[in-house]
Amino acid sequence: MQKYILFTGGLLLLSIGYACKPEIKETGATLKYFDLKEFFKTDSIRLAKLAPSIKKTVTHNGESETKTVKIANWGQEFGLFTSSDINKPAWKDSYAVQENADSLVYTAKFPELKTRELVIRKVNGQVSRVYILNKVHNLLYNSTEKLIYEPGKYYLIEKDQKVKVMGENDYLIKGEFN
């Protein structure tokens, strides 16, 4: 349980750091890519009203714990998803866009971009799945995050990190809607 609290606290700090940055809408710029922040903001409000029970499994380096919980702050719960927003003015030409009848695929053109891939799947015009692949690689730290959200079904956060001094850590958070 202590590992769960430490990991959740780390996610909270990461989310707060991104929340302090000004929104692109404040700059008056138009969005070039899918509005990930707005999608999760709207869905967080919807879920707060519904207050569903979530079967939440947290796994750290192979040790798992599962509980049924009510999420008090969906915006915080989706923090890693919203922090993967690619609509920053400096990145307006940094992603290749592939648009199909049922999906939008954004692929990073440059290796230094954290969000490497963003896939939005739609059914009848409604988002049915969000997939995000984030990678950070430098001399001291390597991290890979896979984020999946299927509204009304589940969300998944899978993170592998290797820190030179501290070693390797693998995390998995899965929340299933009841």
PDB file of C-alpha atoms in Angstrom:
ATOM      1  CA  MET A   1       0.000   0.000   0.000  1.00  0.00           C
ATOM      2  CA  GLN A   2       2.896   2.349   0.757  1.00  0.00           C
ATOM      3  CA  LYS A   3       4.210   1.848  -2.797  1.00  0.00           C
ATOM      4  CA  TYR A   4       0.756   2.740  -4.120  1.00  0.00           C
ATOM      5  CA  ILE A   5       0.726   5.958  -2.093  1.00  0.00           C
ATOM      6  CA  LEU A   6       4.242   6.913  -3.223  1.00  0.00           C
ATOM      7  CA  PHE A   7       3.436   6.241  -6.885  1.00  0.00           C
ATOM      8  CA  THR A   8       0.119   8.102  -6.707  1.00  0.00           C
ATOM      9  CA  GLY A   9       1.887  11.021  -5.016  1.00  0.00           C
ATOM     10  CA  GLY A  10       4.474  11.077  -7.813  1.00  0.00           C
ATOM     11  CA  LEU A  11       1.715  11.130 -10.417  1.00  0.00           C
ATOM     12  CA  LEU A  12       0.035  13.988  -8.548  1.00  0.00           C
ATOM     13  CA  LEU A  13       3.232  16.060  -8.546  1.00  0.00           C
ATOM     14  CA  LEU A  14       3.701  15.436 -12.264  1.00  0.00           C
ATOM     15  CA  SER A  15       0.104  16.459 -12.939  1.00  0.00           C
ATOM     16  CA  ILE A  16       0.445  19.639 -10.880  1.00  0.00           C
ATOM     17  CA  GLY A  17       3.603  20.610 -12.764  1.00  0.00           C
ATOM     18  CA  TYR A  18       1.804  20.391 -16.067  1.00  0.00           C
ATOM     19  CA  ALA A  19      -1.270  22.141 -14.698  1.00  0.00           C
ATOM     20  CA  CYS A  20       0.807  25.236 -13.950  1.00  0.00           C
ATOM     21  CA  LYS A  21       1.612  25.828 -17.624  1.00  0.00           C
ATOM     22  CA  PRO A  22      -0.598  28.287 -19.508  1.00  0.00           C
ATOM     23  CA  GLU A  23      -3.231  26.791 -21.759  1.00  0.00           C
ATOM     24  CA  ILE A  24      -2.797  27.192 -25.507  1.00  0.00           C
ATOM     25  CA  LYS A  25      -6.268  28.739 -25.588  1.00  0.00           C
ATOM     26  CA  GLU A  26      -4.921  31.601 -23.468  1.00  0.00           C
ATOM     27  CA  THR A  27      -2.447  32.484 -26.237  1.00  0.00           C
ATOM     28  CA  GLY A  28      -5.225  32.828 -28.812  1.00  0.00           C
ATOM     29  CA  ALA A  29      -3.695  30.157 -31.035  1.00  0.00           C
ATOM     30  CA  THR A  30      -5.932  27.632 -32.765  1.00  0.00           C
ATOM     31  CA  LEU A  31      -5.491  23.965 -32.021  1.00  0.00           C
ATOM     32  CA  LYS A  32      -3.846  21.964 -34.764  1.00  0.00           C
ATOM     33  CA  TYR A  33      -4.319  18.515 -33.256  1.00  0.00           C
ATOM     34  CA  PHE A  34      -7.021  16.649 -31.324  1.00  0.00           C
ATOM     35  CA  ASP A  35      -7.887  18.536 -28.123  1.00  0.00           C
ATOM     36  CA  LEU A  36      -6.825  15.912 -25.593  1.00  0.00           C
ATOM     37  CA  LYS A  37      -7.092  18.268 -22.611  1.00  0.00           C
ATOM     38  CA  GLU A  38     -10.651  19.271 -23.444  1.00  0.00           C
ATOM     39  CA  PHE A  39     -11.673  15.644 -24.046  1.00  0.00           C
ATOM     40  CA  PHE A  40     -10.407  14.540 -20.620  1.00  0.00           C
ATOM     41  CA  LYS A  41     -11.770  17.654 -18.901  1.00  0.00           C
ATOM     42  CA  THR A  42     -15.242  16.964 -20.324  1.00  0.00           C
ATOM     43  CA  ASP A  43     -15.059  13.264 -19.486  1.00  0.00           C
ATOM     44  CA  SER A  44     -13.800  14.040 -15.962  1.00  0.00           C
ATOM     45  CA  ILE A  45     -16.871  16.217 -15.373  1.00  0.00           C
ATOM     46  CA  ARG A  46     -19.133  13.464 -16.749  1.00  0.00           C
ATOM     47  CA  LEU A  47     -17.517  10.822 -14.529  1.00  0.00           C
ATOM     48  CA  ALA A  48     -17.661  13.059 -11.441  1.00  0.00           C
ATOM     49  CA  LYS A  49     -21.435  13.295 -11.917  1.00  0.00           C
ATOM     50  CA  LEU A  50     -21.842   9.544 -12.497  1.00  0.00           C
ATOM     51  CA  ALA A  51     -19.484   8.582  -9.629  1.00  0.00           C
ATOM     52  CA  PRO A  52     -18.901   5.025 -10.892  1.00  0.00           C
ATOM     53  CA  SER A  53     -17.216   2.328  -8.824  1.00  0.00           C
ATOM     54  CA  ILE A  54     -13.819   1.406 -10.229  1.00  0.00           C
ATOM     55  CA  LYS A  55     -12.004  -1.886  -9.775  1.00  0.00           C
ATOM     56  CA  LYS A  56      -8.494  -0.476  -9.523  1.00  0.00           C
ATOM     57  CA  THR A  57      -5.384  -2.604  -9.689  1.00  0.00           C
ATOM     58  CA  VAL A  58      -1.991  -1.124  -8.906  1.00  0.00           C
ATOM     59  CA  THR A  59       1.109  -3.163  -9.676  1.00  0.00           C
ATOM     60  CA  HIS A  60       4.656  -2.138  -8.778  1.00  0.00           C
ATOM     61  CA  ASN A  61       7.517  -4.415  -9.844  1.00  0.00           C
ATOM     62  CA  GLY A  62       5.206  -7.414  -9.983  1.00  0.00           C
ATOM     63  CA  GLU A  63       3.410  -6.867  -6.662  1.00  0.00           C
ATOM     64  CA  SER A  64      -0.303  -6.123  -7.131  1.00  0.00           C
ATOM     65  CA  GLU A  65      -3.119  -4.791  -5.056  1.00  0.00           C
ATOM     66  CA  THR A  66      -6.744  -4.543  -6.208  1.00  0.00           C
ATOM     67  CA  LYS A  67      -9.520  -2.520  -4.594  1.00  0.00           C
ATOM     68  CA  THR A  68     -12.921  -1.211  -5.578  1.00  0.00           C
ATOM     69  CA  VAL A  69     -12.847   2.567  -5.212  1.00  0.00           C
ATOM     70  CA  LYS A  70     -14.703   5.762  -6.061  1.00  0.00           C
ATOM     71  CA  ILE A  71     -12.429   8.288  -7.752  1.00  0.00           C
ATOM     72  CA  ALA A  72     -12.781  11.679  -6.050  1.00  0.00           C
ATOM     73  CA  ASN A  73     -10.853  13.686  -8.658  1.00  0.00           C
ATOM     74  CA  TRP A  74     -11.006  12.410 -12.225  1.00  0.00           C
ATOM     75  CA  GLY A  75      -8.910  15.304 -13.505  1.00  0.00           C
ATOM     76  CA  GLN A  76      -6.091  14.152 -11.250  1.00  0.00           C
ATOM     77  CA  GLU A  77      -6.655  10.500 -12.171  1.00  0.00           C
ATOM     78  CA  PHE A  78      -6.259  11.370 -15.861  1.00  0.00           C
ATOM     79  CA  GLY A  79      -3.259  13.659 -15.220  1.00  0.00           C
ATOM     80  CA  LEU A  80      -0.779  11.617 -17.261  1.00  0.00           C
ATOM     81  CA  PHE A  81      -3.219  11.565 -20.169  1.00  0.00           C
ATOM     82  CA  THR A  82      -3.731  15.326 -20.207  1.00  0.00           C
ATOM     83  CA  SER A  83      -0.009  15.991 -19.717  1.00  0.00           C
ATOM     84  CA  SER A  84       0.500  14.176 -23.040  1.00  0.00           C
ATOM     85  CA  ASP A  85      -1.257  16.972 -24.927  1.00  0.00           C
ATOM     86  CA  ILE A  86       0.555  17.762 -28.188  1.00  0.00           C
ATOM     87  CA  ASN A  87      -1.147  21.125 -28.823  1.00  0.00           C
ATOM     88  CA  LYS A  88       1.712  23.346 -27.751  1.00  0.00           C
ATOM     89  CA  PRO A  89       2.458  26.252 -30.126  1.00  0.00           C
ATOM     90  CA  ALA A  90       6.104  25.200 -30.502  1.00  0.00           C
ATOM     91  CA  TRP A  91       4.997  21.746 -31.683  1.00  0.00           C
ATOM     92  CA  LYS A  92       2.538  22.857 -34.386  1.00  0.00           C
ATOM     93  CA  ASP A  93       4.509  21.073 -37.135  1.00  0.00           C
ATOM     94  CA  SER A  94       6.098  18.356 -35.003  1.00  0.00           C
ATOM     95  CA  TYR A  95       3.619  15.534 -35.616  1.00  0.00           C
ATOM     96  CA  ALA A  96       2.698  13.612 -38.735  1.00  0.00           C
ATOM     97  CA  VAL A  97      -1.075  13.199 -38.997  1.00  0.00           C
ATOM     98  CA  GLN A  98      -2.827  10.194 -40.485  1.00  0.00           C
ATOM     99  CA  GLU A  99      -6.590  10.512 -40.626  1.00  0.00           C
ATOM    100  CA  ASN A 100      -8.797   7.530 -41.400  1.00  0.00           C
ATOM    101  CA  ALA A 101     -12.568   7.066 -41.311  1.00  0.00           C
ATOM    102  CA  ASP A 102     -12.463   5.825 -37.705  1.00  0.00           C
ATOM    103  CA  SER A 103      -9.167   7.121 -36.323  1.00  0.00           C
ATOM    104  CA  LEU A 104      -6.626   9.887 -36.007  1.00  0.00           C
ATOM    105  CA  VAL A 105      -2.977   8.931 -35.608  1.00  0.00           C
ATOM    106  CA  TYR A 106      -0.346  11.474 -34.581  1.00  0.00           C
ATOM    107  CA  THR A 107       3.300  10.388 -34.775  1.00  0.00           C
ATOM    108  CA  ALA A 108       6.208  12.489 -33.506  1.00  0.00           C
ATOM    109  CA  LYS A 109       8.614  13.637 -36.213  1.00  0.00           C
ATOM    110  CA  PHE A 110      11.461  14.297 -33.772  1.00  0.00           C
ATOM    111  CA  PRO A 111      12.958  11.868 -31.212  1.00  0.00           C
ATOM    112  CA  GLU A 112      13.197  14.471 -28.429  1.00  0.00           C
ATOM    113  CA  LEU A 113       9.406  14.791 -28.178  1.00  0.00           C
ATOM    114  CA  LYS A 114       8.039  12.941 -25.147  1.00  0.00           C
ATOM    115  CA  THR A 115       4.718  11.982 -26.718  1.00  0.00           C
ATOM    116  CA  ARG A 116       5.755   9.661 -29.530  1.00  0.00           C
ATOM    117  CA  GLU A 117       2.314   8.536 -30.662  1.00  0.00           C
ATOM    118  CA  LEU A 118      -1.297   9.505 -30.023  1.00  0.00           C
ATOM    119  CA  VAL A 119      -4.107   7.424 -31.513  1.00  0.00           C
ATOM    120  CA  ILE A 120      -7.753   8.476 -31.247  1.00  0.00           C
ATOM    121  CA  ARG A 121     -10.323   5.884 -32.349  1.00  0.00           C
ATOM    122  CA  LYS A 122     -13.926   6.862 -32.948  1.00  0.00           C
ATOM    123  CA  VAL A 123     -17.197   4.983 -33.390  1.00  0.00           C
ATOM    124  CA  ASN A 124     -20.120   6.991 -34.754  1.00  0.00           C
ATOM    125  CA  GLY A 125     -18.179  10.208 -34.155  1.00  0.00           C
ATOM    126  CA  GLN A 126     -17.582   9.434 -30.459  1.00  0.00           C
ATOM    127  CA  VAL A 127     -14.139   8.704 -29.019  1.00  0.00           C
ATOM    128  CA  SER A 128     -14.003   4.981 -28.266  1.00  0.00           C
ATOM    129  CA  ARG A 129     -10.295   4.666 -27.457  1.00  0.00           C
ATOM    130  CA  VAL A 130      -7.304   6.865 -26.702  1.00  0.00           C
ATOM    131  CA  TYR A 131      -3.815   5.364 -26.927  1.00  0.00           C
ATOM    132  CA  ILE A 132      -0.700   7.338 -25.992  1.00  0.00           C
ATOM    133  CA  LEU A 133       2.932   6.280 -26.138  1.00  0.00           C
ATOM    134  CA  ASN A 134       5.387   8.498 -24.245  1.00  0.00           C
ATOM    135  CA  LYS A 135       9.149   8.034 -24.123  1.00  0.00           C
ATOM    136  CA  VAL A 136      11.900   9.974 -22.404  1.00  0.00           C
ATOM    137  CA  HIS A 137      15.519   8.944 -22.885  1.00  0.00           C
ATOM    138  CA  ASN A 138      18.594  10.736 -21.601  1.00  0.00           C
ATOM    139  CA  LEU A 139      21.885   9.871 -19.904  1.00  0.00           C
ATOM    140  CA  LEU A 140      20.382   9.435 -16.437  1.00  0.00           C
ATOM    141  CA  TYR A 141      16.800   8.414 -17.047  1.00  0.00           C
ATOM    142  CA  ASN A 142      14.780   6.260 -19.446  1.00  0.00           C
ATOM    143  CA  SER A 143      11.024   6.029 -19.249  1.00  0.00           C
ATOM    144  CA  THR A 144       8.281   4.522 -21.381  1.00  0.00           C
ATOM    145  CA  GLU A 145       4.578   5.101 -20.727  1.00  0.00           C
ATOM    146  CA  LYS A 146       1.678   3.425 -22.457  1.00  0.00           C
ATOM    147  CA  LEU A 147      -1.670   5.016 -21.683  1.00  0.00           C
ATOM    148  CA  ILE A 148      -4.992   3.598 -22.844  1.00  0.00           C
ATOM    149  CA  TYR A 149      -8.486   4.855 -22.147  1.00  0.00           C
ATOM    150  CA  GLU A 150     -11.702   3.286 -23.366  1.00  0.00           C
ATOM    151  CA  PRO A 151     -14.600   5.376 -22.001  1.00  0.00           C
ATOM    152  CA  GLY A 152     -16.978   3.321 -19.892  1.00  0.00           C
ATOM    153  CA  LYS A 153     -14.683   0.263 -19.988  1.00  0.00           C
ATOM    154  CA  TYR A 154     -11.227   0.869 -18.535  1.00  0.00           C
ATOM    155  CA  TYR A 155      -8.092   2.987 -18.366  1.00  0.00           C
ATOM    156  CA  LEU A 156      -4.545   1.672 -18.213  1.00  0.00           C
ATOM    157  CA  ILE A 157      -1.268   3.317 -17.254  1.00  0.00           C
ATOM    158  CA  GLU A 158       1.811   1.209 -17.856  1.00  0.00           C
ATOM    159  CA  LYS A 159       5.146   2.776 -16.988  1.00  0.00           C
ATOM    160  CA  ASP A 160       8.664   1.380 -17.120  1.00  0.00           C
ATOM    161  CA  GLN A 161      11.469   3.557 -15.846  1.00  0.00           C
ATOM    162  CA  LYS A 162      15.172   3.060 -15.486  1.00  0.00           C
ATOM    163  CA  VAL A 163      17.109   5.561 -13.407  1.00  0.00           C
ATOM    164  CA  LYS A 164      20.903   5.129 -13.353  1.00  0.00           C
ATOM    165  CA  VAL A 165      21.261   5.594  -9.599  1.00  0.00           C
ATOM    166  CA  MET A 166      17.964   4.058  -8.449  1.00  0.00           C
ATOM    167  CA  GLY A 167      17.518   1.104 -10.824  1.00  0.00           C
ATOM    168  CA  GLU A 168      14.402  -0.113 -12.611  1.00  0.00           C
ATOM    169  CA  ASN A 169      10.741   0.263 -11.702  1.00  0.00           C
ATOM    170  CA  ASP A 170       7.679  -1.023 -13.483  1.00  0.00           C
ATOM    171  CA  TYR A 171       4.205   0.311 -12.711  1.00  0.00           C
ATOM    172  CA  LEU A 172       0.798  -0.670 -13.944  1.00  0.00           C
ATOM    173  CA  ILE A 173      -2.473   0.958 -12.985  1.00  0.00           C
ATOM    174  CA  LYS A 174      -5.685  -0.418 -14.386  1.00  0.00           C
ATOM    175  CA  GLY A 175      -9.098   0.942 -13.571  1.00  0.00           C
ATOM    176  CA  GLU A 176     -12.108  -1.056 -14.743  1.00  0.00           C
ATOM    177  CA  PHE A 177     -15.560   0.491 -14.720  1.00  0.00           C
ATOM    178  CA  ASN A 178     -18.174  -1.632 -12.888  1.00  0.00           C
TER     179      ASN A 178
END
